[in-house]
């Protein structure tokens, strides 16, 4: 049971890191698009 909890926490940590990365990528893409506007 403790092992299952650790695995769950590890998965949540990884998903959180992925989400942060995706948010940063979205920010970069939006910033680049805004710079190209007339």
mmCIF file of C-alpha atoms in Angstrom:
data_model
loop_
_atom_site.group_PDB
_atom_site.id
_atom_site.type_symbol
_atom_site.label_atom_id
_atom_site.label_comp_id
_atom_site.label_asym_id
_atom_site.label_seq_id
_atom_site.Cartn_x
_atom_site.Cartn_y
_atom_site.Cartn_z
ATOM 1 C CA UNK A 1 0.000 0.000 0.000
ATOM 2 C CA UNK A 2 2.810 2.405 0.847
ATOM 3 C CA UNK A 3 4.483 1.534 -2.467
ATOM 4 C CA UNK A 4 1.254 2.332 -4.332
ATOM 5 C CA UNK A 5 1.087 5.718 -2.604
ATOM 6 C CA UNK A 6 4.682 6.464 -3.580
ATOM 7 C CA UNK A 7 3.981 5.551 -7.201
ATOM 8 C CA UNK A 8 0.887 7.760 -7.197
ATOM 9 C CA UNK A 9 2.839 10.688 -5.773
ATOM 10 C CA UNK A 10 5.573 10.130 -8.381
ATOM 11 C CA UNK A 11 3.001 10.178 -11.193
ATOM 12 C CA UNK A 12 1.405 13.353 -9.841
ATOM 13 C CA UNK A 13 4.835 14.988 -9.581
ATOM 14 C CA UNK A 14 5.662 14.053 -13.163
ATOM 15 C CA UNK A 15 2.305 15.284 -14.448
ATOM 16 C CA UNK A 16 2.790 18.559 -12.604
ATOM 17 C CA UNK A 17 6.206 19.011 -14.223
ATOM 18 C CA UNK A 18 4.754 18.259 -17.652
ATOM 19 C CA UNK A 19 1.953 20.751 -17.101
ATOM 20 C CA UNK A 20 4.425 23.454 -16.088
ATOM 21 C CA UNK A 21 6.484 22.789 -19.201
ATOM 22 C CA UNK A 22 3.443 22.924 -21.463
ATOM 23 C CA UNK A 23 2.330 26.195 -19.839
ATOM 24 C CA UNK A 24 5.765 27.707 -20.509
ATOM 25 C CA UNK A 25 5.710 26.522 -24.120
ATOM 26 C CA UNK A 26 2.261 28.043 -24.622
ATOM 27 C CA UNK A 27 3.558 31.320 -23.191
ATOM 28 C CA UNK A 28 6.489 31.332 -25.612
ATOM 29 C CA UNK A 29 4.254 30.580 -28.600
ATOM 30 C CA UNK A 30 1.750 33.288 -27.656
ATOM 31 C CA UNK A 31 4.544 35.821 -27.103
ATOM 32 C CA UNK A 32 6.048 35.046 -30.512
ATOM 33 C CA UNK A 33 2.663 35.381 -32.209
ATOM 34 C CA UNK A 34 2.006 38.713 -30.484
ATOM 35 C CA UNK A 35 5.387 40.052 -31.623
ATOM 36 C CA UNK A 36 4.460 39.315 -35.240
ATOM 37 C CA UNK A 37 1.207 41.278 -35.105
ATOM 38 C CA UNK A 38 1.251 44.562 -37.038
#
